């Protein structure tokens, strides 16, 4: 029964008509470019077509996704379509989670995981097909993979590559791979009416809430997909909507709210795919993950905030910032398109048409605006010279130079820029080089603080640990440590371990989803360090601060004479402690601090701040100069 329904569903997808052509092209050409509207069936079908055809071999069909949530979710969907248990025939492998077995034939993995696999085996001999999905997103990892594959196909005639993308930039992919094989899947889409805001909205959160309520009250049945910038905004809007729900007129339709963002546990993500009960409207609050990676059924209305959270790195100051920026025209079109998958739809843009005209056509590839520490480290290990590597869009030289310099400072590269043993160990760890350096430093016999550093690094790897914008106190204030945020994180974790209940998290202003995820990450990281036999004992705070300084010495700053701000030690940039830090309001501010990240809003703020061990910082900066 179920099998019949699935079969029918699969045949009804726009891509089905192209099945023969796709297989034929893959057969005759080493690289195929496949483009098509979101929802046409690229991600879920192409690997299955190969599996069912005579092209199939006994090796793996790998399919990459830029985001872990998409990799997991589509793997589960395909496993369902094949009526097979996830982890057997169909598996996935993402950072901190691997669900594959010897029987796995179709493996969904993040592009980052595929890079990790190339560190161990540069010619990826376990694969006979590599499908690079969502290539248009141009994440740093996708771009590295594209460059690596360009090399790989010269060494392995037997591997077949399929580059899949939404309709953008197909020609550029084809040129990059000197391929002429572009297949375009035409899907069935319905017209989407675009309604722009008449005047610019000063606050996109307010405007979003008002927009949602209006659509819900004024428009006929159909689910609403809302684009916001991140977990925090989504949680805020969700809380406001659930309060408003109680005030709805009794005769009106009810609604449910679900969220969709990268860090959401998968059982909660799956809620977005379920249809709402009768006479109930589903409101999905999503980040740009719902732009092209995931297709959510039932959507008739889209509310587009017009913004996205973007990470940008400034190689001159060495600072990375997380900023809310305007989306590109391409992204706005993609978002609007989500409303017309099943029937005619409406997209409400919370920006004016003049605003839209001012948007960039496409967003800049991430690799041209990121810290390339990881990239340089990984390329070095695979045996490529990052200065000669063929990037689809080459980052400015200064990005590569700066990353090389940082890796030298961390001891990952030697004076001749050769990879060191420490560098190899760092690359094995699934965290950025700075955090890897800290983890490895924690193993040193005179520091022995791995148990606590594991906790701190895990907590640094999740977003939004606490609810700062509520009136009640949050865990950071309750468990405040005078040495700063990192030790406060540790304390929070230790207390949470004693009382893992929902209500405890609530009364302590702690985000339960985030801390549970941190706990999972911690477990995974501990596995990676197992081979070093770390002494898992609690360490004095002093050792923990020393250990942090060994990674964060580049992010260090001195208090100004009048005590109002800090200046970074390396570049003399003025920075301020972020209001969410426990050091924001202390009477006695430390003379010297280290910080985990910079947020640029009206000022340059630093977050994740602790008192610094100045001795360590000085000696590290010293070695950098003499090299
Ligand atoms: P594409 O990669 O071209 O955007 P997909 O292969 O992801 O398309 O999706 C094809 C279709 O499969 C979607 O339009 C949707 O109808 C269905 N689908 C995908 N994932 C799910 C899911 N988790 N639950 C229900 N239907 C899904
Ligand atoms: Mg897809």
XYZ file of C-alpha atoms and ligand atoms in Angstrom:
655
model
C 0.000 0.000 0.000
C 2.595 2.546 1.144
C 4.929 1.348 -1.592
C 2.318 2.081 -4.219
C 1.765 5.601 -2.928
C 5.475 6.301 -2.823
C 5.936 5.014 -6.340
C 3.158 7.262 -7.583
C 4.569 10.273 -5.744
C 8.024 9.718 -7.175
C 6.624 9.433 -10.690
C 4.680 12.643 -10.308
C 7.800 14.743 -9.675
C 8.913 17.019 -12.524
C 12.328 15.340 -12.677
C 10.819 11.942 -13.499
C 10.333 12.914 -17.155
C 14.077 13.527 -17.360
C 15.152 10.272 -15.747
C 16.282 8.660 -18.962
C 18.087 11.747 -20.202
C 19.862 12.222 -16.876
C 21.123 8.639 -16.769
C 22.188 8.784 -20.397
C 24.140 11.992 -19.840
C 25.808 10.709 -16.693
C 26.790 7.604 -18.619
C 28.491 9.449 -21.442
C 29.968 12.406 -19.599
C 32.204 12.597 -16.547
C 30.670 15.823 -15.259
C 26.988 16.650 -15.554
C 25.395 19.912 -14.470
C 21.785 19.513 -13.397
C 19.691 22.542 -12.679
C 16.069 22.824 -11.682
C 13.553 24.595 -9.511
C 13.452 23.756 -5.830
C 11.057 20.889 -5.255
C 11.490 19.302 -8.679
C 13.118 16.198 -7.196
C 16.867 16.645 -7.696
C 17.999 15.856 -4.181
C 15.733 12.938 -3.429
C 15.634 11.276 -6.853
C 18.921 11.444 -8.772
C 20.877 9.131 -6.477
C 17.974 6.674 -6.512
C 17.853 6.751 -10.312
C 21.527 5.785 -10.384
C 20.981 3.083 -7.791
C 18.142 1.571 -9.817
C 20.050 1.690 -13.108
C 22.793 -0.344 -14.711
C 25.270 2.469 -13.937
C 25.232 1.397 -10.303
C 28.414 -0.237 -9.064
C 29.391 -1.692 -5.720
C 30.874 1.603 -4.595
C 29.132 4.507 -2.907
C 26.937 7.208 -4.360
C 27.821 10.276 -2.317
C 25.637 13.339 -2.225
C 26.745 16.485 -0.458
C 24.686 19.167 1.239
C 25.918 22.494 2.595
C 23.961 22.040 5.821
C 23.740 19.179 8.265
C 20.011 19.587 8.833
C 19.352 19.205 5.119
C 21.639 16.167 4.852
C 19.824 14.414 7.695
C 16.364 15.367 6.589
C 16.739 14.378 2.937
C 18.504 11.138 3.881
C 15.513 10.244 6.041
C 13.149 11.103 3.231
C 14.992 8.892 0.753
C 15.189 6.065 3.298
C 11.426 6.359 3.684
C 10.928 6.322 -0.082
C 12.926 3.089 -0.251
C 11.134 1.749 2.824
C 14.460 1.097 4.434
C 15.873 1.859 7.839
C 18.059 4.986 7.950
C 21.699 3.960 8.281
C 21.396 0.806 6.191
C 20.965 1.242 2.422
C 20.596 4.992 2.834
C 22.860 6.698 5.350
C 24.188 10.078 6.321
C 27.344 11.493 7.784
C 27.461 14.965 9.286
C 29.711 16.629 11.836
C 29.184 14.975 15.213
C 26.918 12.260 13.796
C 27.460 9.291 11.512
C 24.666 6.976 10.423
C 26.100 4.671 7.799
C 26.976 0.986 7.687
C 28.646 -1.537 5.373
C 25.346 -1.840 3.536
C 25.100 1.855 2.762
C 24.910 2.633 -0.939
C 23.598 6.197 -0.960
C 25.399 8.412 1.490
C 24.257 11.939 2.206
C 26.976 14.010 3.764
C 27.806 17.613 4.406
C 30.378 19.102 2.078
C 32.560 19.588 5.159
C 32.498 15.841 5.843
C 33.537 15.073 2.291
C 36.542 17.364 2.734
C 37.381 15.439 5.921
C 37.224 12.215 3.956
C 39.597 13.670 1.356
C 42.101 14.410 4.108
C 42.310 10.674 4.678
C 41.865 9.559 1.081
C 42.425 12.347 -1.496
C 41.144 10.239 -4.408
C 37.974 9.202 -2.549
C 38.222 5.630 -3.763
C 35.053 4.480 -1.968
C 32.895 6.529 -4.291
C 31.887 5.935 -7.867
C 29.431 8.844 -7.994
C 29.695 12.221 -6.355
C 26.686 14.471 -6.423
C 27.379 18.023 -5.295
C 24.015 19.448 -4.323
C 22.996 23.063 -3.692
C 26.133 24.162 -5.504
C 24.622 27.611 -6.078
C 24.904 28.310 -2.363
C 28.640 28.551 -2.845
C 29.542 27.844 0.759
C 33.243 27.761 1.531
C 33.197 23.983 1.796
C 31.310 23.569 -1.484
C 33.863 25.743 -3.234
C 36.723 23.675 -1.826
C 35.000 20.482 -2.933
C 34.498 21.901 -6.428
C 38.212 22.720 -6.628
C 39.199 19.292 -5.305
C 36.916 17.512 -7.758
C 38.363 19.453 -10.641
C 41.690 17.833 -9.729
C 40.216 14.472 -8.843
C 38.591 13.845 -12.217
C 41.990 14.011 -13.895
C 43.167 11.186 -11.634
C 40.059 9.029 -11.631
C 38.470 8.381 -15.004
C 35.994 6.038 -13.388
C 34.301 8.566 -11.120
C 31.194 10.417 -12.225
C 30.286 13.840 -10.947
C 26.932 15.584 -10.950
C 26.724 19.230 -9.940
C 23.189 20.162 -8.904
C 21.964 23.673 -8.416
C 18.939 25.917 -8.402
C 18.742 27.812 -11.661
C 21.601 30.193 -10.963
C 25.077 30.195 -12.490
C 24.861 26.866 -14.334
C 27.071 28.204 -17.089
C 29.850 29.053 -14.649
C 29.884 25.536 -13.235
C 30.036 24.151 -16.742
C 32.978 26.394 -17.633
C 34.810 25.535 -14.430
C 34.623 21.841 -15.282
C 34.935 22.285 -19.061
C 31.695 20.373 -19.429
C 28.978 20.968 -21.976
C 26.422 18.754 -20.328
C 23.801 20.948 -18.727
C 20.379 19.456 -18.089
C 17.603 21.783 -17.102
C 14.600 20.331 -15.321
C 11.458 22.348 -15.866
C 9.069 22.041 -12.989
C 5.444 22.835 -12.607
C 5.199 26.098 -10.705
C 2.292 28.431 -10.117
C 2.217 32.224 -10.262
C 3.213 34.018 -7.078
C 1.836 37.468 -6.425
C 4.419 39.760 -4.832
C 3.253 42.365 -2.342
C 5.897 44.838 -1.209
C 5.846 46.982 1.900
C 4.811 50.548 1.043
C 7.422 52.091 3.335
C 10.608 50.600 4.802
C 10.009 48.695 8.047
C 12.242 49.897 10.873
C 12.092 46.615 12.803
C 11.814 43.387 10.841
C 10.738 41.338 13.879
C 7.742 43.564 14.648
C 6.855 43.725 10.987
C 7.061 39.938 10.731
C 4.732 39.335 13.656
C 2.192 41.839 12.370
C 2.483 40.331 8.895
C 1.860 36.805 10.128
C -1.185 37.779 12.187
C -2.664 39.755 9.297
C -2.233 36.968 6.799
C -3.679 34.503 9.257
C -6.779 36.603 9.910
C -7.372 37.902 6.384
C -6.392 35.129 3.981
C -7.907 31.748 3.182
C -6.372 28.432 4.275
C -2.756 27.654 3.356
C 0.434 27.443 5.369
C 2.747 30.405 5.940
C 6.501 30.151 5.510
C 8.388 32.954 7.218
C 12.050 33.779 6.595
C 14.010 35.083 9.581
C 17.736 35.262 10.306
C 18.384 32.786 13.098
C 17.437 30.700 16.091
C 17.071 33.628 18.457
C 14.677 35.552 16.232
C 12.707 32.415 15.497
C 12.307 31.631 19.190
C 11.222 35.213 19.926
C 8.623 35.274 17.173
C 7.397 31.820 18.178
C 6.881 32.967 21.775
C 5.012 36.117 20.700
C 2.769 34.156 18.328
C 1.882 31.588 20.955
C 0.830 34.410 23.282
C -1.254 36.004 20.530
C -2.897 32.690 19.759
C -4.866 32.932 22.997
C -6.317 36.275 21.851
C -7.647 35.013 18.530
C -11.370 35.484 17.890
C -13.057 32.176 18.760
C -14.593 31.734 15.331
C -11.295 32.011 13.466
C -9.018 29.252 12.261
C -6.409 28.017 14.744
C -2.692 27.905 13.972
C 0.391 25.920 14.967
C 3.922 27.238 14.869
C 6.989 25.226 13.985
C 10.600 26.175 13.544
C 13.272 25.225 11.059
C 16.884 26.170 11.708
C 20.211 24.409 11.634
C 20.592 23.636 15.344
C 17.055 22.363 15.880
C 16.943 18.687 16.924
C 15.729 16.564 14.035
C 12.536 15.313 15.698
C 11.406 18.946 15.973
C 12.470 19.748 12.416
C 10.281 16.934 11.180
C 7.213 18.752 12.532
C 7.440 21.205 9.651
C 6.866 18.372 7.199
C 3.734 17.072 8.932
C 0.451 18.564 7.833
C -1.480 20.579 10.383
C -4.731 19.236 11.885
C -8.014 20.168 10.276
C -8.950 23.855 10.294
C -5.473 24.738 11.530
C -2.873 26.753 9.722
C 0.775 25.826 9.961
C 3.222 28.676 10.374
C 6.821 27.707 9.692
C 9.500 30.055 10.999
C 12.671 29.294 9.079
C 16.119 30.556 8.297
C 17.328 30.601 4.704
C 17.587 26.813 4.949
C 14.045 26.721 3.557
C 15.119 28.842 0.587
C 16.268 25.941 -1.591
C 17.476 23.004 0.537
C 14.189 21.810 1.980
C 10.759 21.745 0.441
C 7.968 22.096 2.936
C 4.600 20.969 1.627
C 1.431 23.043 2.035
C 2.983 26.515 1.785
C 0.809 29.113 0.087
C 2.094 32.296 1.696
C 5.642 33.491 2.180
C 6.654 36.323 4.461
C 10.121 37.536 3.610
C 11.964 39.699 6.125
C 14.488 40.525 3.403
C 17.442 39.914 5.687
C 19.902 37.173 6.458
C 22.658 36.653 9.001
C 26.024 36.809 7.311
C 29.470 36.027 8.617
C 32.173 38.301 7.318
C 35.854 38.262 8.048
C 38.150 41.225 7.821
C 41.675 39.962 7.162
C 43.233 43.302 8.050
C 41.942 43.284 11.617
C 41.545 39.513 11.879
C 38.006 40.059 13.086
C 35.022 38.019 12.110
C 31.633 39.612 12.406
C 28.136 38.272 12.309
C 25.837 40.824 10.800
C 22.261 40.968 9.657
C 22.410 42.079 6.045
C 20.041 42.487 3.132
C 19.512 39.394 0.994
C 20.330 39.270 -2.718
C 17.797 39.576 -5.516
C 18.369 35.895 -6.290
C 17.552 34.916 -2.701
C 14.415 37.095 -2.666
C 13.207 35.365 -5.826
C 13.918 31.933 -4.382
C 12.039 32.789 -1.208
C 9.034 34.049 -3.154
C 9.068 30.905 -5.294
C 8.387 28.784 -2.194
C 4.779 30.063 -2.244
C 3.992 28.682 -5.680
C 4.881 25.015 -5.385
C 1.393 23.534 -5.105
C -0.952 26.297 -6.197
C -1.005 30.035 -6.740
C 0.549 31.831 -3.830
C 1.424 35.205 -2.360
C 4.753 36.531 -1.136
C 4.668 39.407 1.328
C 7.927 41.272 1.243
C 8.677 43.370 4.297
C 10.703 45.717 2.114
C 9.811 48.184 -0.591
C 10.345 47.658 -4.295
C 13.017 50.379 -4.176
C 14.789 48.372 -1.470
C 14.643 45.339 -3.733
C 16.170 47.263 -6.622
C 19.078 48.131 -4.364
C 19.837 44.487 -3.473
C 22.885 42.793 -5.009
C 22.088 40.336 -7.808
C 23.808 37.449 -5.990
C 25.508 37.232 -2.637
C 29.298 37.010 -2.712
C 30.647 33.462 -2.368
C 31.443 32.798 1.259
C 35.027 31.832 0.491
C 35.811 35.401 -0.565
C 34.736 36.824 2.799
C 35.763 34.194 5.357
C 38.602 33.330 7.643
C 40.469 30.718 5.619
C 42.349 29.107 8.520
C 40.559 25.796 8.097
C 40.751 25.929 4.317
C 44.504 26.504 4.232
C 45.091 23.800 6.832
C 42.997 21.258 4.942
C 44.482 22.078 1.534
C 47.982 21.742 2.955
C 47.163 18.324 4.337
C 45.666 17.103 1.064
C 48.868 18.322 -0.555
C 47.724 21.454 -2.373
C 49.397 24.821 -2.287
C 46.561 27.203 -1.346
C 48.223 29.944 -3.378
C 47.985 27.868 -6.563
C 44.729 26.057 -5.888
C 42.074 26.509 -8.578
C 39.177 28.196 -6.825
C 36.021 28.961 -8.749
C 36.238 32.419 -7.213
C 39.664 33.137 -5.842
C 39.750 34.902 -2.457
C 42.022 37.950 -2.325
C 45.628 37.042 -1.513
C 45.464 38.773 1.841
C 42.923 36.177 3.054
C 45.312 33.330 2.283
C 48.332 35.183 3.683
C 46.519 36.008 6.881
C 45.321 32.437 7.364
C 48.831 31.107 6.767
C 50.207 33.551 9.315
C 47.586 32.542 11.885
C 48.282 28.858 11.380
C 51.970 29.537 11.905
C 51.142 31.380 15.089
C 49.099 28.424 16.312
C 51.968 26.074 15.475
C 50.085 24.230 12.728
C 52.605 25.332 10.101
C 56.330 25.706 10.583
C 58.565 28.578 9.459
C 58.656 27.145 5.944
C 54.890 26.847 5.958
C 55.042 23.065 6.064
C 52.376 21.284 8.033
C 53.516 20.241 11.513
C 52.472 17.255 13.575
C 50.427 19.636 15.697
C 48.776 20.912 12.503
C 47.807 17.377 11.496
C 46.331 16.744 14.904
C 44.419 20.024 14.697
C 42.955 19.115 11.303
C 41.591 15.857 12.711
C 39.374 17.728 15.126
C 36.017 18.882 13.776
C 36.315 22.448 15.054
C 38.049 25.570 13.694
C 41.863 25.748 14.161
C 41.735 28.090 17.147
C 39.422 25.775 19.074
C 41.417 22.734 17.972
C 44.547 24.372 19.343
C 42.819 24.962 22.680
C 41.604 21.367 22.866
C 45.104 20.069 22.205
C 46.657 22.521 24.658
C 44.352 21.166 27.354
C 46.153 17.817 27.110
C 49.516 19.316 28.090
C 50.729 17.788 31.364
C 51.137 21.125 33.119
C 47.570 22.200 32.186
C 45.515 18.970 32.267
C 42.160 20.632 31.824
C 40.617 18.583 29.002
C 37.487 17.720 30.968
C 36.544 21.372 31.401
C 37.854 22.614 28.061
C 35.722 20.000 26.297
C 32.688 21.498 27.989
C 33.665 25.055 27.113
C 34.392 24.271 23.458
C 31.109 22.361 23.154
C 29.209 25.323 24.581
C 31.032 27.697 22.231
C 29.854 25.523 19.346
C 26.163 26.204 19.949
C 24.248 29.400 19.485
C 21.969 31.069 21.985
C 22.671 29.247 25.194
C 20.612 31.667 27.278
C 17.497 33.767 26.865
C 18.897 37.247 27.284
C 15.895 39.213 26.171
C 13.531 38.035 28.895
C 12.854 39.947 32.031
C 13.814 37.084 34.331
C 17.440 36.376 35.116
C 19.330 34.055 32.793
C 21.862 31.372 33.586
C 24.806 33.635 32.730
C 23.836 36.034 35.520
C 22.845 33.339 37.974
C 26.100 31.396 37.642
C 28.319 34.373 36.925
C 32.074 33.793 37.427
C 34.272 36.809 37.972
C 36.884 35.463 35.529
C 34.451 35.771 32.650
C 32.122 34.002 30.257
C 34.057 30.819 29.557
C 34.163 29.769 33.188
C 30.542 30.825 33.541
C 29.674 28.473 30.664
C 31.428 25.708 32.538
C 29.522 26.417 35.728
C 26.203 26.489 33.873
C 26.951 23.119 32.351
C 27.927 21.588 35.652
C 24.713 22.832 37.284
C 22.585 21.691 34.365
C 24.082 18.196 34.655
C 22.597 17.975 38.130
C 19.105 19.158 37.122
C 18.378 18.403 33.497
C 14.652 19.115 33.714
C 12.632 21.379 31.464
C 11.428 23.466 34.378
C 14.942 23.965 35.713
C 16.065 25.272 32.335
C 13.058 27.555 32.249
C 13.612 29.087 35.663
C 17.306 29.547 34.886
C 16.727 31.213 31.514
C 18.644 28.448 29.791
C 17.923 27.267 26.264
C 17.336 23.544 26.670
C 17.728 22.724 22.991
C 21.094 24.453 22.873
C 22.550 22.901 25.994
C 21.425 19.418 25.017
C 23.089 19.894 21.682
C 26.248 21.076 23.419
C 26.186 17.941 25.513
C 25.995 15.832 22.355
C 28.880 17.764 20.773
C 30.929 17.334 23.926
C 30.496 13.580 23.770
C 31.653 13.521 20.164
C 34.677 15.716 20.825
C 35.650 13.483 23.704
C 35.694 10.550 21.272
C 38.152 12.417 19.059
C 40.494 13.000 21.996
C 40.182 9.492 23.374
C 43.387 8.305 21.724
C 45.369 10.824 23.771
C 44.105 9.289 27.011
C 43.307 12.625 28.614
C 43.132 12.826 32.377
C 39.494 13.766 32.802
C 39.787 15.691 36.042
C 38.664 19.160 37.023
C 41.393 21.735 36.687
C 42.033 25.004 38.515
C 40.515 28.035 36.759
C 43.984 29.391 36.228
C 44.891 26.453 33.976
C 41.725 26.834 31.984
C 42.453 30.517 31.358
C 46.020 29.682 30.316
C 44.728 27.078 27.910
C 42.205 29.491 26.363
C 44.914 32.118 25.926
C 46.974 29.682 23.848
C 44.293 29.634 21.174
C 42.804 33.073 21.556
C 45.985 35.110 21.839
C 45.140 36.840 18.550
C 41.816 37.871 20.093
C 43.194 39.746 23.047
C 42.718 43.305 24.202
C 43.836 45.781 26.857
C 41.617 47.997 29.001
C 41.883 51.700 28.124
C 43.209 54.084 30.795
C 39.737 55.485 31.545
C 38.261 51.964 31.690
C 35.527 52.610 29.098
C 36.706 50.308 26.338
C 39.394 47.885 25.223
C 41.936 48.030 22.442
C 43.030 44.868 20.667
C 46.667 44.082 21.316
C 47.524 43.237 17.732
C 45.882 46.040 15.792
C 44.863 48.623 18.404
C 41.213 48.412 17.349
C 38.656 49.790 19.811
C 36.220 47.149 21.047
C 33.519 46.949 23.705
C 32.312 44.098 25.854
C 28.906 42.876 24.669
C 26.024 43.466 27.118
C 25.368 39.705 27.315
C 28.841 39.080 28.754
C 29.242 38.635 32.509
C 32.126 41.113 32.342
C 29.873 43.843 30.933
C 28.843 45.195 34.306
C 31.644 44.176 36.627
C 33.045 46.949 38.744
C 36.590 45.779 38.354
C 37.246 45.092 34.697
C 40.240 42.865 33.894
C 43.254 44.665 32.446
C 43.572 42.156 29.663
C 40.874 40.004 28.033
C 40.509 37.339 25.379
C 37.322 36.947 23.391
C 35.631 34.327 21.202
C 33.888 36.515 18.670
C 33.208 40.011 17.467
C 29.756 41.311 16.699
C 29.616 44.537 14.778
C 26.390 46.461 15.257
C 26.522 50.109 16.234
C 29.920 49.430 17.816
C 32.420 46.608 17.712
C 31.338 44.279 20.479
C 33.119 41.167 21.686
C 31.303 38.118 23.029
C 32.560 35.142 24.981
C 34.980 37.233 27.021
C 37.359 36.151 29.783
C 40.203 37.498 31.785
C 43.409 36.761 29.878
C 46.610 35.144 31.026
C 48.858 37.953 29.874
C 52.080 35.965 30.202
C 50.889 33.405 27.682
C 49.622 36.022 25.266
C 52.885 37.919 25.355
C 54.956 34.853 24.669
C 52.714 33.817 21.772
C 52.746 37.250 20.169
C 56.511 37.218 20.641
C 56.944 33.990 18.677
C 54.838 35.390 15.879
C 57.138 38.386 15.470
C 60.359 36.429 15.467
C 59.165 33.990 12.791
P 14.813 19.486 -5.112
O 16.097 18.913 -4.622
O 14.735 19.536 -6.608
O 14.542 20.812 -4.508
P 13.607 17.393 -3.538
O 14.146 16.138 -4.134
O 14.229 17.861 -2.294
O 13.621 18.525 -4.668
O 12.070 17.236 -3.233
C 11.164 16.712 -4.194
C 9.775 16.575 -3.615
O 9.782 15.574 -2.635
C 9.272 17.820 -2.899
O 8.579 18.678 -3.761
C 8.308 17.233 -1.875
O 7.062 17.094 -2.446
C 8.867 15.869 -1.597
N 9.579 15.819 -0.305
C 10.893 16.019 -0.090
N 11.209 15.867 1.202
C 10.059 15.554 1.852
C 9.703 15.260 3.202
N 10.619 15.237 4.178
N 8.405 14.995 3.467
C 7.479 14.993 2.493
N 7.748 15.256 1.218
C 9.010 15.538 0.874
Mg 17.398 19.884 -3.333
